[in-house]
mmCIF file of C-alpha atoms in Angstrom:
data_model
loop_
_atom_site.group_PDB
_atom_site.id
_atom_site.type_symbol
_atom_site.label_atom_id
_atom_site.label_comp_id
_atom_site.label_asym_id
_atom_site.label_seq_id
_atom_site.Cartn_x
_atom_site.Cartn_y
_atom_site.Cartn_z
ATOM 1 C CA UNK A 1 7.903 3.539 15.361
ATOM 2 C CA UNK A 2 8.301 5.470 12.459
ATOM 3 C CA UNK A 3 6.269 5.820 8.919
ATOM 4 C CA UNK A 4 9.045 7.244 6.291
ATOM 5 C CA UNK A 5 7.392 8.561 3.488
ATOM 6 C CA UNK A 6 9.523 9.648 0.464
ATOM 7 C CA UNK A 7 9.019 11.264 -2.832
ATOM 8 C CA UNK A 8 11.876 9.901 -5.245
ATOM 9 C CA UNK A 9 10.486 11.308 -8.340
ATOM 10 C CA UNK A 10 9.152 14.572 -10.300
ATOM 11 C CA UNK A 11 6.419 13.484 -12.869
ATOM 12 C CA UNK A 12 3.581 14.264 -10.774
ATOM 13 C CA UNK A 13 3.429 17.249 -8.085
ATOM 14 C CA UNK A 14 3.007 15.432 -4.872
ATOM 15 C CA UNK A 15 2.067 16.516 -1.203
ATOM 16 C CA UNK A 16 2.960 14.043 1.186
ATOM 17 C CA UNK A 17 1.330 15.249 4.338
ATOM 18 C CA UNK A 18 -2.393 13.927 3.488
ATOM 19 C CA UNK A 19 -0.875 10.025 2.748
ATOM 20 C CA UNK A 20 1.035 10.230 5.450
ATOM 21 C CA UNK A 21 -1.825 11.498 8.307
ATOM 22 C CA UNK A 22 -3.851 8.946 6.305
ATOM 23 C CA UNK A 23 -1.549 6.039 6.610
ATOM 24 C CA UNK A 24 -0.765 7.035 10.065
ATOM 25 C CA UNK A 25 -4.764 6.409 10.990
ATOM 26 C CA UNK A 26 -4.252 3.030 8.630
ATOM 27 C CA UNK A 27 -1.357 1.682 11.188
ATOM 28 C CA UNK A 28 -3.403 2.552 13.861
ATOM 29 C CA UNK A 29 -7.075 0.588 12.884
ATOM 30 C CA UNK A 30 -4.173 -2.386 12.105
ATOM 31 C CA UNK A 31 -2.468 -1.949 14.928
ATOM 32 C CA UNK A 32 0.872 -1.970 13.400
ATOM 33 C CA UNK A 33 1.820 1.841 14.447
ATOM 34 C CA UNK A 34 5.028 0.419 16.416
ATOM 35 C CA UNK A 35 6.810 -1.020 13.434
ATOM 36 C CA UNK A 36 8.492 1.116 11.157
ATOM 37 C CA UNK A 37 7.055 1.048 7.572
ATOM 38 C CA UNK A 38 8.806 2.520 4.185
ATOM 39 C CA UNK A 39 6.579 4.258 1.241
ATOM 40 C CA UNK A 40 8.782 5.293 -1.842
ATOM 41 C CA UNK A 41 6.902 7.166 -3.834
ATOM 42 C CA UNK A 42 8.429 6.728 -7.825
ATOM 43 C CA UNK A 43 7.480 7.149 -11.462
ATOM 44 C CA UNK A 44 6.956 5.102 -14.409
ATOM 45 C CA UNK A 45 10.107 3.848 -15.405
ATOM 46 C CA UNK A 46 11.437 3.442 -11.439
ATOM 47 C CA UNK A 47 8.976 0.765 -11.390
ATOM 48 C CA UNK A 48 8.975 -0.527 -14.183
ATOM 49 C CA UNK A 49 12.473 -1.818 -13.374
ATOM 50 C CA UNK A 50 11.633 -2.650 -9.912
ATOM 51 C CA UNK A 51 8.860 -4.577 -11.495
ATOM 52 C CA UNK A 52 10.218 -6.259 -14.384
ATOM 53 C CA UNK A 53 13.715 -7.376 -11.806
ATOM 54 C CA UNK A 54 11.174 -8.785 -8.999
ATOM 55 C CA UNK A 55 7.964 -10.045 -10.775
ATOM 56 C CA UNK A 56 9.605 -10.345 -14.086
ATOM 57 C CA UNK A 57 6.949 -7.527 -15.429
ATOM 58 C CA UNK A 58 8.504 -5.008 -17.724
ATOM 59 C CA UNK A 59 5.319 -2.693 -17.098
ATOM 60 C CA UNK A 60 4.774 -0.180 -15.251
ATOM 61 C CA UNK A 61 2.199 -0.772 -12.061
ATOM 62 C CA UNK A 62 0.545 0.862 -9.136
ATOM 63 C CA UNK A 63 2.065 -0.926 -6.409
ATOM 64 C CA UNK A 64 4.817 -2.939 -4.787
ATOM 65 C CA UNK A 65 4.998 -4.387 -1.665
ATOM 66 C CA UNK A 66 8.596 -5.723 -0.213
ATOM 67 C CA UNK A 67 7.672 -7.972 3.108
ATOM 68 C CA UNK A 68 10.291 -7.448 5.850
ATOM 69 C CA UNK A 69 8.446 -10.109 7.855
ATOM 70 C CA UNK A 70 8.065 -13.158 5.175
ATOM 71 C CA UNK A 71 5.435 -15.977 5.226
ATOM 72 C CA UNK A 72 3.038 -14.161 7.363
ATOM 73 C CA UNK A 73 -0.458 -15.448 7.550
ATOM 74 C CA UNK A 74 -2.741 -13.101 6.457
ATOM 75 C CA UNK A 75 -3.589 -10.660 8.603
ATOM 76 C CA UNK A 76 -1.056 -12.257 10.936
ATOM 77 C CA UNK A 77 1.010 -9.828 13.382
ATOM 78 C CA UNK A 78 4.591 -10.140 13.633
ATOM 79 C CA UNK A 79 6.100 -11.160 16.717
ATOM 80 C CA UNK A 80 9.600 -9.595 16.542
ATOM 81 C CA UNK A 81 12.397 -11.344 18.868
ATOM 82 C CA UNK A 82 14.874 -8.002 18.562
ATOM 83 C CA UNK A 83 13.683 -4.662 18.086
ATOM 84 C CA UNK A 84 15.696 -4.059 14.868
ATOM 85 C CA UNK A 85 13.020 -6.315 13.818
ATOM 86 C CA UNK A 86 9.672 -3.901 13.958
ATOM 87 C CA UNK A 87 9.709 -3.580 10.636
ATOM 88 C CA UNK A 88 6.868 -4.248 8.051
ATOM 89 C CA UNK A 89 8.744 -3.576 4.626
ATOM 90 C CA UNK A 90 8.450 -1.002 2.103
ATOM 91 C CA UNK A 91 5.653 0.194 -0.407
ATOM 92 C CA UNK A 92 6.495 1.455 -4.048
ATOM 93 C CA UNK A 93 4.171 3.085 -4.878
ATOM 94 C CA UNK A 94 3.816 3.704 -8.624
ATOM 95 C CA UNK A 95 2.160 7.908 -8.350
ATOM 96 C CA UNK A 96 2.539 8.585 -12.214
ATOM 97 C CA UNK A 97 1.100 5.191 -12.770
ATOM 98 C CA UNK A 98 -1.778 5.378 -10.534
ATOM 99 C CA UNK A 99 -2.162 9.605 -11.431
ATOM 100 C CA UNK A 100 -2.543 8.287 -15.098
ATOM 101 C CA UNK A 101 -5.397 5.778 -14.289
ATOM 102 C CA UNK A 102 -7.337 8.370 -12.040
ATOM 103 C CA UNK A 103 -10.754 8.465 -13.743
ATOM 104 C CA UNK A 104 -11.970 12.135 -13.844
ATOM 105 C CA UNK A 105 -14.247 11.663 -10.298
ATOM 106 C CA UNK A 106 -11.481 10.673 -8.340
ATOM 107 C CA UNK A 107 -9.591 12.329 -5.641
ATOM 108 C CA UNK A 108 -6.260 11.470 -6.285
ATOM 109 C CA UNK A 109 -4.896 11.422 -2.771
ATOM 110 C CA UNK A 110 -8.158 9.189 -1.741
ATOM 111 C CA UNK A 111 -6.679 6.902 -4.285
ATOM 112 C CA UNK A 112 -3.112 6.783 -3.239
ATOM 113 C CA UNK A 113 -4.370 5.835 0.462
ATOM 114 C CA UNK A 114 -6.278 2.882 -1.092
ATOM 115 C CA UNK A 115 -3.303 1.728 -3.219
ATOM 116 C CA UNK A 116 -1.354 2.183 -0.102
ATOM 117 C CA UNK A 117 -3.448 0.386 1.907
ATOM 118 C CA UNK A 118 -3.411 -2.519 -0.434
ATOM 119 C CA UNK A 119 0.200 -2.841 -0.547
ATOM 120 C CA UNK A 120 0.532 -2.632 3.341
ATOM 121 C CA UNK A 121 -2.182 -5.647 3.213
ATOM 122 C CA UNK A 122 -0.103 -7.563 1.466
ATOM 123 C CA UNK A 123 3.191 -6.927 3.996
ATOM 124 C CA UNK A 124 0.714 -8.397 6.405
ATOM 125 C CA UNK A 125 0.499 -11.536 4.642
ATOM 126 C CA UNK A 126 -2.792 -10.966 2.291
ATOM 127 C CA UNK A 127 -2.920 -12.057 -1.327
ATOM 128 C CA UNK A 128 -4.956 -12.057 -4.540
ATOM 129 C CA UNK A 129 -3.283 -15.197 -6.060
ATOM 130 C CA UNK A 130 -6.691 -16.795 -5.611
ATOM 131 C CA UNK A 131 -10.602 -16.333 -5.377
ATOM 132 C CA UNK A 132 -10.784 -17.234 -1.527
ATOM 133 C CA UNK A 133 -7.286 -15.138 -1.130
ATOM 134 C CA UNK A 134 -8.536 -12.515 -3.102
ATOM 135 C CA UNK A 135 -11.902 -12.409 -0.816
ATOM 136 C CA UNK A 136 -10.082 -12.539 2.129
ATOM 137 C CA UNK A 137 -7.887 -9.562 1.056
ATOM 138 C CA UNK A 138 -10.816 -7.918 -0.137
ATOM 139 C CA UNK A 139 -12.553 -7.761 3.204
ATOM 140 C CA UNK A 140 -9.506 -7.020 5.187
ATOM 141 C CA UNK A 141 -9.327 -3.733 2.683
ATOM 142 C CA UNK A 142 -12.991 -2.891 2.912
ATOM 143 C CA UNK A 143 -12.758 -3.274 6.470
ATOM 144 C CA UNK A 144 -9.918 -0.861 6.973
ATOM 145 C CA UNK A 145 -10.725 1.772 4.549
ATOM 146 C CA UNK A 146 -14.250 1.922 5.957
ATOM 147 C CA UNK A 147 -13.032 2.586 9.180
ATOM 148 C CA UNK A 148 -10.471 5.055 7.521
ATOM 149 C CA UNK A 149 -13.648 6.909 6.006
ATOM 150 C CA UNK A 150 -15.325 7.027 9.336
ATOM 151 C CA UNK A 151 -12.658 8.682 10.895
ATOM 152 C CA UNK A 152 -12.050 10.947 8.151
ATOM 153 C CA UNK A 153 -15.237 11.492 5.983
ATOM 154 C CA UNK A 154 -13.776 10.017 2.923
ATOM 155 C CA UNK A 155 -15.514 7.900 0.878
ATOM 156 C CA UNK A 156 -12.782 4.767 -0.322
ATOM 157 C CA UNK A 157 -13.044 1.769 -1.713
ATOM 158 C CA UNK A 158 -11.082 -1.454 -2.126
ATOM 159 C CA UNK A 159 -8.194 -1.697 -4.739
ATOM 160 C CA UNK A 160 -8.998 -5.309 -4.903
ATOM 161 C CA UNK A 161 -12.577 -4.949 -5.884
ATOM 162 C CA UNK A 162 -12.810 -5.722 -9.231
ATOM 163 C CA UNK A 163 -9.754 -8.326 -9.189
ATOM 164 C CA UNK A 164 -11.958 -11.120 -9.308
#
């Protein structure tokens, strides 16, 4: 099924061709590639609102993740009974937010694939609400982007590493 990657905003210059090959390879160590999967791509004050309507967060933030598939265990695979129903959700991802918080080392595409990767964890049922959540999470990430930097000679590490 199909990865739909848009760009809905203009603050930061933004070529979507390495997320997407990335993300592609990320579906694939999941084995997710046959649902469909949205990332939006917006600024600061696109989610912001997002944020402060769904979380009640009038901030801006990195990342926001919009289940289609809720209550999933973590790590849990959906079972779909129709196919309208391979879907995993969309992923906001916040690219003036998380541009602004690059630290001067970082690639920023490396870091768009972790945040990414983080919010597609949590469409697949992972959390940070807790320690043992967070862990869990944490692994599942490290897991993946290792993988990811196998395949690709990157070298990325967890969003959720210094959560707890």
């Amino acid at each position: 099924m199909s990865l739909v990657l848009r760009n809905l905003q203009r603050a930061i210059p933004l070529r979507r061709v390495p997320l997407r090959q990335r993300m592609e390879i990320v579906r694939s160590i999941l084995g997710v590639q046959k649902f469909d999967l949205g990332i939006i791509c917006v600024d600061n004050k696109s989610i912001q609102h997002i944020n402060r309507i769904y979380r009640q967060k009038n901030i801006p933030t990195d990342v926001l993740s919009f289940p289609f598939h809720e209550n999933l265990k973590a790590g849990e695979i959906p079972q779909p009974d129709f196919p309208d129903d391979y879907n995993l959700g969309d992923i906001f991802l916040g690219v003036e937010y998380i541009f602004q918080q690059c630290k001067e080392n970082e690639d920023y595409y490396d870091i768009l694939t972790v945040t990414a990767t983080h919010g597609l964890c949590h469409l697949l049922g992972f959390t940070h609400n807790t320690e043992a959540t967070w862990q869990e999470m944490y692994q599942k990430e490290k897991q993946i982007l290792e993988e990811l930097s196998r395949r690709t000679g990157a070298t990325l590490q967890p969003l959720s590493r210094d959560l707890f």
